[in-house]
Coordinates of C-alpha atoms and ligand atoms in Angstrom, one line a residue:
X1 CA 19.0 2.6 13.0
X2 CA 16.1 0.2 12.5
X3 CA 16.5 -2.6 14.5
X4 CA 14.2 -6.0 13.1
X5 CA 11.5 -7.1 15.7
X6 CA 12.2 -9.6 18.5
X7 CA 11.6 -13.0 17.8
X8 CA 13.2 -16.9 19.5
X9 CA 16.6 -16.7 20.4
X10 CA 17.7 -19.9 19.6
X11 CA 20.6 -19.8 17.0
X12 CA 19.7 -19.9 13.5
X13 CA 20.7 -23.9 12.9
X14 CA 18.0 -24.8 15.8
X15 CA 15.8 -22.4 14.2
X16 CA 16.2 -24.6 10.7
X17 CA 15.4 -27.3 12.5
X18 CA 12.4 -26.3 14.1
X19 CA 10.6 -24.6 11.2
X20 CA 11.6 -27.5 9.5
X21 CA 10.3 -30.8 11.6
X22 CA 7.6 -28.7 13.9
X23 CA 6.8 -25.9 12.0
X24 CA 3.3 -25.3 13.7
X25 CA 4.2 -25.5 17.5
X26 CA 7.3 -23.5 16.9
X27 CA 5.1 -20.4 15.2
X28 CA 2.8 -20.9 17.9
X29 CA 5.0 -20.7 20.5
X30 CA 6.2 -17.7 18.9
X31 CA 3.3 -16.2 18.6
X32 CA 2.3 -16.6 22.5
X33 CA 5.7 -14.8 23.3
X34 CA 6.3 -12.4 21.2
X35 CA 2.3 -11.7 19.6
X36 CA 1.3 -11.2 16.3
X37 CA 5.1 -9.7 15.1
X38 CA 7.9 -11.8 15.7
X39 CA 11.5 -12.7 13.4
X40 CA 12.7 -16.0 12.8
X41 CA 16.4 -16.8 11.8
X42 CA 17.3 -19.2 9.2
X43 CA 20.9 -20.1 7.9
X44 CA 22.0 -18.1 4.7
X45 CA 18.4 -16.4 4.6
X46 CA 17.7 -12.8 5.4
X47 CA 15.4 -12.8 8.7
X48 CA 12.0 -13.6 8.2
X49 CA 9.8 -11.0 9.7
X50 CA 6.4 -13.3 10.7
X51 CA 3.3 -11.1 11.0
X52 CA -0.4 -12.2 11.9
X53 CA -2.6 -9.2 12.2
X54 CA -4.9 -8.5 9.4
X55 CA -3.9 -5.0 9.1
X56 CA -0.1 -6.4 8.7
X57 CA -1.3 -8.6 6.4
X58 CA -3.5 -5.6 4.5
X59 CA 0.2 -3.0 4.2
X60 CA 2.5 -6.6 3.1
X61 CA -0.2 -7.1 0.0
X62 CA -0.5 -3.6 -0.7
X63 CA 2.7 -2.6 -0.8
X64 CA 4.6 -1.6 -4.2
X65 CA 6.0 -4.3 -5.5
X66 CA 9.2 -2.2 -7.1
X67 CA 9.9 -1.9 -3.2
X68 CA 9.1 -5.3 -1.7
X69 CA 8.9 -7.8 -4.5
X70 CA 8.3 -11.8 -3.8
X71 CA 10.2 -13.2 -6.9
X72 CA 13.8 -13.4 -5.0
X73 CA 11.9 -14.9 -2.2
X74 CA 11.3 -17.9 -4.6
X75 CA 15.5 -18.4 -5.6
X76 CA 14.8 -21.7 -4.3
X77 CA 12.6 -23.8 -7.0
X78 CA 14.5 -21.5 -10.2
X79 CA 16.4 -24.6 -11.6
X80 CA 12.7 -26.7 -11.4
X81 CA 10.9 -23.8 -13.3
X82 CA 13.5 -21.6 -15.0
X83 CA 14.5 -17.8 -15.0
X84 CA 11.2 -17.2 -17.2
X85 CA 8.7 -18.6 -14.7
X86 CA 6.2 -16.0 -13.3
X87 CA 6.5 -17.2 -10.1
X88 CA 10.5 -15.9 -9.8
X89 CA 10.4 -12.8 -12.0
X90 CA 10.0 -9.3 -10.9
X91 CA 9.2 -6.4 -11.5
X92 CA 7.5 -4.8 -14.9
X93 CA 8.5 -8.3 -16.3
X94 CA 6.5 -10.3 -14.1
X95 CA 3.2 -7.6 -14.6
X96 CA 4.0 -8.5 -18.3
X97 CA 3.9 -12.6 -17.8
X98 CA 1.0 -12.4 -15.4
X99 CA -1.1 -10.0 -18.0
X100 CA -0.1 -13.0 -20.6
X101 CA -1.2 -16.4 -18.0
X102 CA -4.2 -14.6 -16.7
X103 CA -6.7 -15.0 -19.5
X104 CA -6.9 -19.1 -19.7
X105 CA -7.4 -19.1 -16.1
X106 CA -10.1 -16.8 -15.9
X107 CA -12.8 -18.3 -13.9
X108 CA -15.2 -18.9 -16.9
X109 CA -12.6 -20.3 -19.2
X110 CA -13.0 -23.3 -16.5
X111 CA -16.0 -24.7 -17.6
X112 CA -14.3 -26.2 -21.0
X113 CA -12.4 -28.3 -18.0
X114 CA -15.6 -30.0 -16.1
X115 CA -16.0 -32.9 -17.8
X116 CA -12.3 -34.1 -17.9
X117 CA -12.1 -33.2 -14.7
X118 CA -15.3 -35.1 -13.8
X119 CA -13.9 -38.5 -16.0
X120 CA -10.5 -38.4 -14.7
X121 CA -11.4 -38.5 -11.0
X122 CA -14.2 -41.6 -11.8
X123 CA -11.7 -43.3 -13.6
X124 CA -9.5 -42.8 -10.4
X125 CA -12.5 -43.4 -8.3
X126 CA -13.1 -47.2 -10.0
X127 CA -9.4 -48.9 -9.1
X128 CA -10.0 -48.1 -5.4
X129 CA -10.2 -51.1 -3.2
X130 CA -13.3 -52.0 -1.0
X131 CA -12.7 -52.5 2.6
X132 CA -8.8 -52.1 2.7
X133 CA -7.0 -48.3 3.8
X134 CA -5.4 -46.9 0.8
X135 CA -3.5 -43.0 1.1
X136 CA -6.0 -40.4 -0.4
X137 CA -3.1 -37.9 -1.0
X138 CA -1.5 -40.5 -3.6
X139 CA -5.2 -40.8 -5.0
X140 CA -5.4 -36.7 -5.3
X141 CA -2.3 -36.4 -7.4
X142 CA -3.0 -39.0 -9.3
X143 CA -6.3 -37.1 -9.8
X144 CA -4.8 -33.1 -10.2
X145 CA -1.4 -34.5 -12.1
X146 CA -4.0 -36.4 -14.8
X147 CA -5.9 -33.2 -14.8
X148 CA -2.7 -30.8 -15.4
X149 CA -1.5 -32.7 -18.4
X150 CA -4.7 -32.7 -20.4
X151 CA -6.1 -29.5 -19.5
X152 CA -3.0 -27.3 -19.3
X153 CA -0.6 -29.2 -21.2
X154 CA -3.5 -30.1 -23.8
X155 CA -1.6 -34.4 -23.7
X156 CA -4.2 -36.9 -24.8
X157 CA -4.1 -40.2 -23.1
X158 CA -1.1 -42.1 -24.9
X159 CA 2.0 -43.2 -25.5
X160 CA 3.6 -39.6 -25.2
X161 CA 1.1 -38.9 -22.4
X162 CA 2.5 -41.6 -20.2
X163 CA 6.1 -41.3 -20.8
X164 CA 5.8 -37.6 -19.9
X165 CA 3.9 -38.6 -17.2
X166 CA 6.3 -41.0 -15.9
X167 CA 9.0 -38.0 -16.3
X168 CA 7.1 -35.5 -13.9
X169 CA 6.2 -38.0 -11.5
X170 CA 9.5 -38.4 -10.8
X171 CA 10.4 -34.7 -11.5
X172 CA 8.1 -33.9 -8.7
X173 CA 9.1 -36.0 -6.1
X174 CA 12.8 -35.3 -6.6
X175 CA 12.1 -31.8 -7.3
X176 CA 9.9 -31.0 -4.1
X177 CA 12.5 -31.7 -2.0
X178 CA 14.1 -28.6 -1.0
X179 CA 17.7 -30.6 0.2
X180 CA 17.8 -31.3 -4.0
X181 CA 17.4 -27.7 -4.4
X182 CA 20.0 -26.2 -2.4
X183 CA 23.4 -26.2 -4.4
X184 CA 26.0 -26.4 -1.9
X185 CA 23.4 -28.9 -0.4
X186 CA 25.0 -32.1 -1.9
X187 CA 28.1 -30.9 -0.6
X188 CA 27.4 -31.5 2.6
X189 CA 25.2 -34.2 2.5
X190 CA 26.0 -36.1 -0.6
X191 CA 24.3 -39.5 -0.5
X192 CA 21.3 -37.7 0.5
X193 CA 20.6 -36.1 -2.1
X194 CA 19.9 -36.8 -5.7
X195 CA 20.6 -33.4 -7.6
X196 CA 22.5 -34.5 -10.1
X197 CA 19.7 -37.2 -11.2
X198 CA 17.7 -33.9 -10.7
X199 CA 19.7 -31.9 -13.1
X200 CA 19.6 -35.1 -15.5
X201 CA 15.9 -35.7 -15.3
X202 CA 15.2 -31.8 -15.7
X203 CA 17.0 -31.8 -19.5
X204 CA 14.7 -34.9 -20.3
X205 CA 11.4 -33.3 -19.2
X206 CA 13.0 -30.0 -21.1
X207 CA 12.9 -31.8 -24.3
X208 CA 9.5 -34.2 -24.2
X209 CA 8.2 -30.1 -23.6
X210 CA 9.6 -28.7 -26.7
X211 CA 8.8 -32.0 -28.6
X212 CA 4.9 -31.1 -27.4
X213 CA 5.5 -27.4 -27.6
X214 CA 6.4 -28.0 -31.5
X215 CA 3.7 -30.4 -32.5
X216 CA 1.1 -28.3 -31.0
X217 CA 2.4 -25.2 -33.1
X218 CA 2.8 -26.9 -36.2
X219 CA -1.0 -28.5 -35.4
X220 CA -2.5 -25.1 -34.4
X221 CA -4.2 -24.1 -31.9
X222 CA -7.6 -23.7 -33.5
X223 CA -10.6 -25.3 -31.4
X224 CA -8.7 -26.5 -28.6
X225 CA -9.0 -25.1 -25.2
X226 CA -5.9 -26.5 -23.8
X227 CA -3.5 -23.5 -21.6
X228 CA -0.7 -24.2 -23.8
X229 CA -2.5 -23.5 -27.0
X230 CA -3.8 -20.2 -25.9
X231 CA -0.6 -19.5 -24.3
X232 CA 0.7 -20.1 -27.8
X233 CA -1.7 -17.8 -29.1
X234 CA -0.7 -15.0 -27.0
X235 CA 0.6 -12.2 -28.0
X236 CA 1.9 -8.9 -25.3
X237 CA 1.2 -5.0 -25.8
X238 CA 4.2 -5.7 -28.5
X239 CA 2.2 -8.0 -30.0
X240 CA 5.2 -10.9 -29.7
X241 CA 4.3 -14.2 -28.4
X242 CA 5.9 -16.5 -25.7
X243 CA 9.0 -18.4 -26.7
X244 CA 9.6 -22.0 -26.6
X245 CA 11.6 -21.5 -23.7
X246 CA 9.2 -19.0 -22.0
X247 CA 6.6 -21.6 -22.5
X248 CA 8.5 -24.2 -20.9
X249 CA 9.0 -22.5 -17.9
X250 CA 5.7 -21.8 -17.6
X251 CA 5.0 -25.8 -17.9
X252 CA 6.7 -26.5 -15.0
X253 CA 5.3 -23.6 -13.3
X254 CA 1.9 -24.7 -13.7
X255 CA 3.0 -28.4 -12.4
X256 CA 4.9 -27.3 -9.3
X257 CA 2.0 -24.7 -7.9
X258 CA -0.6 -26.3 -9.3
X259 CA -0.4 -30.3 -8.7
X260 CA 0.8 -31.4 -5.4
X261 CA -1.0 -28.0 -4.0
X262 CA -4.7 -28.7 -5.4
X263 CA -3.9 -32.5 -4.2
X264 CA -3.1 -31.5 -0.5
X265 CA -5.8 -29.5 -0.7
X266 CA -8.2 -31.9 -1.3
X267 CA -7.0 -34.5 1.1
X268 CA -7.0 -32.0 4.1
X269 CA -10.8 -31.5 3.1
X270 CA -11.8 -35.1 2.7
X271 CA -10.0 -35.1 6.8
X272 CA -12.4 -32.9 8.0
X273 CA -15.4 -34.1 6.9
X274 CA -14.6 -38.2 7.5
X275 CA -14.2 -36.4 11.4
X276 CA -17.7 -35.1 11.1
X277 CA -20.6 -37.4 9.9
X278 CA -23.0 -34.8 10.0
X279 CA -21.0 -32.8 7.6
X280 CA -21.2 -35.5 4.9
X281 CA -24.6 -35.6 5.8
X282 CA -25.4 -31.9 4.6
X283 CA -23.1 -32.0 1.7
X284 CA -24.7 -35.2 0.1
X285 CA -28.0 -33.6 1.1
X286 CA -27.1 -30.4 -1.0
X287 CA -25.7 -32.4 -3.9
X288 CA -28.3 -34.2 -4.1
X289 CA -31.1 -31.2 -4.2
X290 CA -29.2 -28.8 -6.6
X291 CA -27.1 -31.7 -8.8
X292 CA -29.7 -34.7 -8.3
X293 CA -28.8 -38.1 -9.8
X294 CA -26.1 -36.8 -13.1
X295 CA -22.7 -35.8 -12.6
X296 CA -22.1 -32.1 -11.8
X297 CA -22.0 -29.8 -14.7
X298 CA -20.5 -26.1 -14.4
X299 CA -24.2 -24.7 -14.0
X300 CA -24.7 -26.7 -10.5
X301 CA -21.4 -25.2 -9.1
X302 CA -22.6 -21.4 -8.0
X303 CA -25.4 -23.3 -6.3
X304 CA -23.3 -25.3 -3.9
X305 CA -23.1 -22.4 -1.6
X306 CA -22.4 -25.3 1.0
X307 CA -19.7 -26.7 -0.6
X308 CA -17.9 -23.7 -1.1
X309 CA -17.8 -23.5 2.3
X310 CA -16.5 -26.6 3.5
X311 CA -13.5 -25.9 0.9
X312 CA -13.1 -22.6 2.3
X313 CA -13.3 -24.0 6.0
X314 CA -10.7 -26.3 5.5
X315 CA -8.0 -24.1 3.8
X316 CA -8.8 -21.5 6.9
X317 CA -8.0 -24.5 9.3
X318 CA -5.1 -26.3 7.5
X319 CA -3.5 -24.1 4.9
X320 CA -1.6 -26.1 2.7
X321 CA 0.8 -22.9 2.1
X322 CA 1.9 -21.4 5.3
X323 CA 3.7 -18.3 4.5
X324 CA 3.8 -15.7 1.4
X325 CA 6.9 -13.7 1.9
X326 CA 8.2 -9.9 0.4
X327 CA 11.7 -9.1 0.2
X328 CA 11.8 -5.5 1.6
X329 CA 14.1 -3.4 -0.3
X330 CA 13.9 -0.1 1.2
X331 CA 12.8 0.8 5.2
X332 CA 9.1 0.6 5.7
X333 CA 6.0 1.0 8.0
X334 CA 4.5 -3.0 8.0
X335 CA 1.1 -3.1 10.8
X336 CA 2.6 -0.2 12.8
X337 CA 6.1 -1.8 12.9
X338 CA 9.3 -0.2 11.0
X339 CA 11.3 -2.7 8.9
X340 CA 14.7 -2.3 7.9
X341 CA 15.7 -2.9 4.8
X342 CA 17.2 -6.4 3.5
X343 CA 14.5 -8.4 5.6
X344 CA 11.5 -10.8 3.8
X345 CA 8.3 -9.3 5.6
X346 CA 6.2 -12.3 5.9
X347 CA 2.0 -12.6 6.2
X348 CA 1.7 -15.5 8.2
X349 CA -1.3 -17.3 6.5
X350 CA -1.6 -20.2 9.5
X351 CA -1.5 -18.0 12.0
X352 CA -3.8 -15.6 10.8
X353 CA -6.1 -18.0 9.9
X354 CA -5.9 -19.0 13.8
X355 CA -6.1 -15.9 15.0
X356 CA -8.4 -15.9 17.8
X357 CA -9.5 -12.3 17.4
X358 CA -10.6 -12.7 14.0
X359 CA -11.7 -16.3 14.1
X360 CA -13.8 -17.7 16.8
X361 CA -12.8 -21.4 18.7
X362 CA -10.3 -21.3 15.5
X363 CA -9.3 -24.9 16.1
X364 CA -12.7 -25.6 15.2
X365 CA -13.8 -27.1 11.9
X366 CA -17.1 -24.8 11.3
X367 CA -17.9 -24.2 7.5
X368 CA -21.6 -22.2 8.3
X369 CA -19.0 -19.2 9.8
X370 CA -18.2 -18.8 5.6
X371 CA -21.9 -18.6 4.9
X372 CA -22.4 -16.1 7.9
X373 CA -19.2 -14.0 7.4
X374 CA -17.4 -12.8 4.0
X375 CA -13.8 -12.5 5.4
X376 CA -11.2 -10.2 4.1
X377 CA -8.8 -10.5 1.5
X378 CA -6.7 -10.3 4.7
X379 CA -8.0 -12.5 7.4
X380 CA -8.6 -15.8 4.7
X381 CA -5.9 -15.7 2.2
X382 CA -4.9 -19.3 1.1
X383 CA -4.0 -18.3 -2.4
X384 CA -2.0 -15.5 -0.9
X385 CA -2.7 -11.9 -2.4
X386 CA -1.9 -8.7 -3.8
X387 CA 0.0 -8.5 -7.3
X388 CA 1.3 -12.5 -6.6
X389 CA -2.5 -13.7 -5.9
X390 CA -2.4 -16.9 -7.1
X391 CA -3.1 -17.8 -10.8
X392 CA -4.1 -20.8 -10.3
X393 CA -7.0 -20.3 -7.9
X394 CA -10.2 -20.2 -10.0
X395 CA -8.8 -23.4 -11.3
X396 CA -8.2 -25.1 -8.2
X397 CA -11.4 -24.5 -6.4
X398 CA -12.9 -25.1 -9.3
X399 CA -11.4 -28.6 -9.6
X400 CA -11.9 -29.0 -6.0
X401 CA -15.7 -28.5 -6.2
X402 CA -15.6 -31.1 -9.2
X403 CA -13.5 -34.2 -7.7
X404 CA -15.7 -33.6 -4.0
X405 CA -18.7 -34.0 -5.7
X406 CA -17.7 -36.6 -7.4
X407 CA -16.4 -38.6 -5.0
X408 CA -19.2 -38.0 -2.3
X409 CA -21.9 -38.6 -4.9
X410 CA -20.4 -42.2 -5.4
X411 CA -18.5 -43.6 -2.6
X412 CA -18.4 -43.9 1.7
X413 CA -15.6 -43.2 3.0
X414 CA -14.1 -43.2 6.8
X415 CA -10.5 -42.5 8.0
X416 CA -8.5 -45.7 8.5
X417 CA -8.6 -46.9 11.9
X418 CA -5.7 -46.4 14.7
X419 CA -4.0 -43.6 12.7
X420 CA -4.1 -40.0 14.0
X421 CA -3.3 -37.4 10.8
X422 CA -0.7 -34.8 11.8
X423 CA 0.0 -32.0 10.0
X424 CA 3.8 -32.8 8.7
X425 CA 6.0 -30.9 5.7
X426 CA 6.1 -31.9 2.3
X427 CA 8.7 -29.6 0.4
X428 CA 7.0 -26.2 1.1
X429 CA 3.4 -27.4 2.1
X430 CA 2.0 -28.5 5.1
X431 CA 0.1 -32.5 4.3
X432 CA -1.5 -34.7 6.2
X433 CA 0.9 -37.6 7.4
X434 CA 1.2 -41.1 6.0
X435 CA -0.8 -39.7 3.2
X436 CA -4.0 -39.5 5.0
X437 CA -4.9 -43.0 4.9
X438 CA -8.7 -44.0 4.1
X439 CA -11.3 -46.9 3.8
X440 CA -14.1 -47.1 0.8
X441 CA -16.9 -48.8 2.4
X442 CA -19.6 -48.3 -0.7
X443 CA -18.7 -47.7 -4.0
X444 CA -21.6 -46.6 -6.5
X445 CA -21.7 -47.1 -10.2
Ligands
HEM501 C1 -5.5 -25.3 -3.6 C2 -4.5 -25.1 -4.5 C3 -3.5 -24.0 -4.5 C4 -3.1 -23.2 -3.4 C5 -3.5 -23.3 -1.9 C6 -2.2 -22.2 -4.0 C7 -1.6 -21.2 -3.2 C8 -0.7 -20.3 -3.8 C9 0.0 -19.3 -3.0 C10 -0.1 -19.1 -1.4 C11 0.7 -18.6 -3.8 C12 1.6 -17.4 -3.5 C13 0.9 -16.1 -3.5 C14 1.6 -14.9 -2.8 O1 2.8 -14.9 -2.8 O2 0.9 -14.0 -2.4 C15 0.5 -19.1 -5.2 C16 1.1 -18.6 -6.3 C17 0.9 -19.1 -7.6 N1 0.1 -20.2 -7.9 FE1 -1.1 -21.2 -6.6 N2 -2.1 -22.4 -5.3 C18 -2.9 -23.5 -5.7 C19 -3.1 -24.0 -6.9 C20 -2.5 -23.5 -8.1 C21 -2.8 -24.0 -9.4 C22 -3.8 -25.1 -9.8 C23 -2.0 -23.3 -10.3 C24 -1.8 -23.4 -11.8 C25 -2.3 -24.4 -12.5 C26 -1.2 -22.3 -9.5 C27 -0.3 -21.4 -10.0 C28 0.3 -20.4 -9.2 C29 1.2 -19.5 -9.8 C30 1.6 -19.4 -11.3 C31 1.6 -18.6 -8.8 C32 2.6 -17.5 -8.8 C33 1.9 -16.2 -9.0 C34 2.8 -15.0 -9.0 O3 3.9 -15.0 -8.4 O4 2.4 -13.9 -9.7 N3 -1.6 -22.5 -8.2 N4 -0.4 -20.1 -5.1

């Protein structure tokens, strides 16, 4: 019999806990004892088999989905984004959905999206205060939510804008939390949890959706460039469209792996570069040569080879996801190792993205090594990869590269005094605490 690989031997409730408060030290530790293959045990999950080689990481992404697929490794946010949502289904069903949601994120399609992207973070950029520390994380979502519900939702600014806005704000911040989640949760921990305000709140964001769902198809989709119009527009090899429930899902999908994601993201860069002056320095010195004086426009953004890299830098050193799991079905060969069946194989993306061998002095912030090396699909994989690559990724980097230029071309910033940023949890990402708080020294018109 196949036995799973060795891995801490502390019982599975300590485990929890771990993975849970000190995620990082705990996979490191790990990783020193028991090398780039070890299993962690979790209560009423199957084991979790870490690996952190690229060549691990090349068999998990290549593997046939039919035999290792990620869907039921994602149980845990269906009641947030339905039984429809891409990110949960499986299988020829989920090729299906991903052939549909691929087209309006297509990395040209983004350039309809710079200018609201650009106006949203100045109008963000104006209400924030000179001289006192304010959290930059809060500031990001406000940016990425904004962005969400007028590019992808297609909302203008109004009255049905901010009430739906209000709605996923709190969504979000209830729906995150994975204790919410968990049905037998509340159970045990009643007052500590707010599912049933969760469940509540979920049927109220259902129907402000199919309120905007319906206006928008009895409007038509014609010269808009909103996702949900061209989602509306889509048709499969059947040549049926999405359903109003199908498109729902989808909604909330977008929200949940799109906001608080692009958000963290972009926090965890502005940490590294208020760290290093000289940075900041180079950045604004490329901005200023290939964008000059205007805002950016989608032409400038394949010159900002620089830019690209400091994103790409800072997703290698603080991944905002740290794992991508596969539920393996059948026995098979992972990186040399055999897995039984019933285990989630699971590509480490922290600790490869640490790995020594593949990344020199990894604890160090260094964008030139991404304009030196081109890395693998399997030693820098922050959107994940394979057939669950993430859809969302030409969108993000692409509002990434907008809101930095923004806000480097028009304010000076440093990190708030006296407060050393720790990586800490936030539902399944890893943020910077207290929010990453900052002070604006200089803001520009
Ligand atoms: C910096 C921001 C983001 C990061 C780091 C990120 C990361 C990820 C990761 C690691 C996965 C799992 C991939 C795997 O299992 O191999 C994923 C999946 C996904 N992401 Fe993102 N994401 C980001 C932004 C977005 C945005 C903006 C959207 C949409 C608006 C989005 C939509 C999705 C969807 C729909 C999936 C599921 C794909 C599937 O299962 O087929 N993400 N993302």
């Amino acid at each position: 019999m196949i036995s799973t690989p060795s891995g801490p031997k502390l019982p599975s409730s300590i485990q929890l806990l771990h993975w849970l408060f000190r995620p990082i030290p705990f996979m490191q530790q790990a990783a020193r004892h028991y090398g780039d293959c070890f299993t962690v045990r979790l209560p009423a999950n199957p084991p979790l088999v870490f690996f952190s080689s690229p060549e691990a990481v090349k068999d998990i992404f290549t593997s046939d989905p039919e035999k290792m697929p990620a869907g039921q490794t994602r149980a845990i946010v269906q009641p947030l984004v339905g039984q429809h949502s891409v990110l949960v289904l499986d299988g020829a069903r989920h090729a299906q959905e991903r052939k549909l949601l691929m087209p309006p994120f297509h990395g040209e399609r983004m350039q309809a999206y710079s200018t609201i992207m650009a106006d949203i973070t100045d109008q963000t950029i104006n209400r924030w205060p000179v001289g006192r520390a304010f959290p930059m994380q809060a500031e990001m979502q406000e940016i990425t939510l904004n962005v969400i519900l007028r590019t992808v939702f297609g909302i203008e600014e109004g009255a049905q804008f901010s009430h739906l806005r209000a709605l996923l704000i709190e969504l979000l911040s209830l729906g995150t939390n994975p204790l919410n989640l968990i049905p037998w949760f509340p159970r045990l921990l009643g007052p500590f949890t707010n599912r049933q305000r969760l469940m509540q709140l979920i049927g109220e964001v259902d129907q402000a959706l199919y309120e905007a769902i319906s206006q928008r198809r009895a409007a038509g989709a014609a010269g808009r460039t909103d996702i949900l119009s061209m989602l509306i527009e889509a048709r499969d090899e059947q040549g049926q469209p999405l359903t109003d429930i199908e498109l729902r899902d989808e909604l909330v999908t977008m929200l949940v792996a799109g906001h608080e994601t692009t958000a963290t993201s972009l926090s965890w860069t502005f940490h590294h570069l208020l760290q290093r002056p000289e940075i900041v320095d180079k950045l604004k010195a490329e901005l200023h040569q290939v964008v000059g004086a205007d805002p950016v426009q989608p032409q400038h953004l394949q010159k900002l080879d620089y830019l690209d890299a400091v994103i790409k830098e800072a997703q290698r050193l603080t991944p905002i996801v740290p794992v991508v799991g596969r539920y393996v079905r059948e026995p098979v060969r992972i990186g040399g190792r055999e897995l039984p069946a019933g285990v989630v194989a699971t590509a480490c993306i922290y600790l490869t993205h640490h790995h020594p061998a593949v990344w020199p002095q990894p604890e160090r912030f260094d964008p030139d090594r991404f304009l030196v090396k081109r890395p693998s699909p399997y030693e820098f994989f922050p959107f994940g990869g394979g057939n669950r690559y993430c859809l969302g990724a030409a969108f993000a980097l692409y509002e990434m590269k907008i809101v930095l230029a923004r806000v480097l071309s028009r304010v000076t910033l440093h990190a708030a005094p006296g407060r050393t940023v720790r990586v800490v949890r936030r539902g399944v990402t890893f943020a910077p605490s207290e929010g990453m708080p900052v002070v604006l020294d200089r803001l520009a018109a």
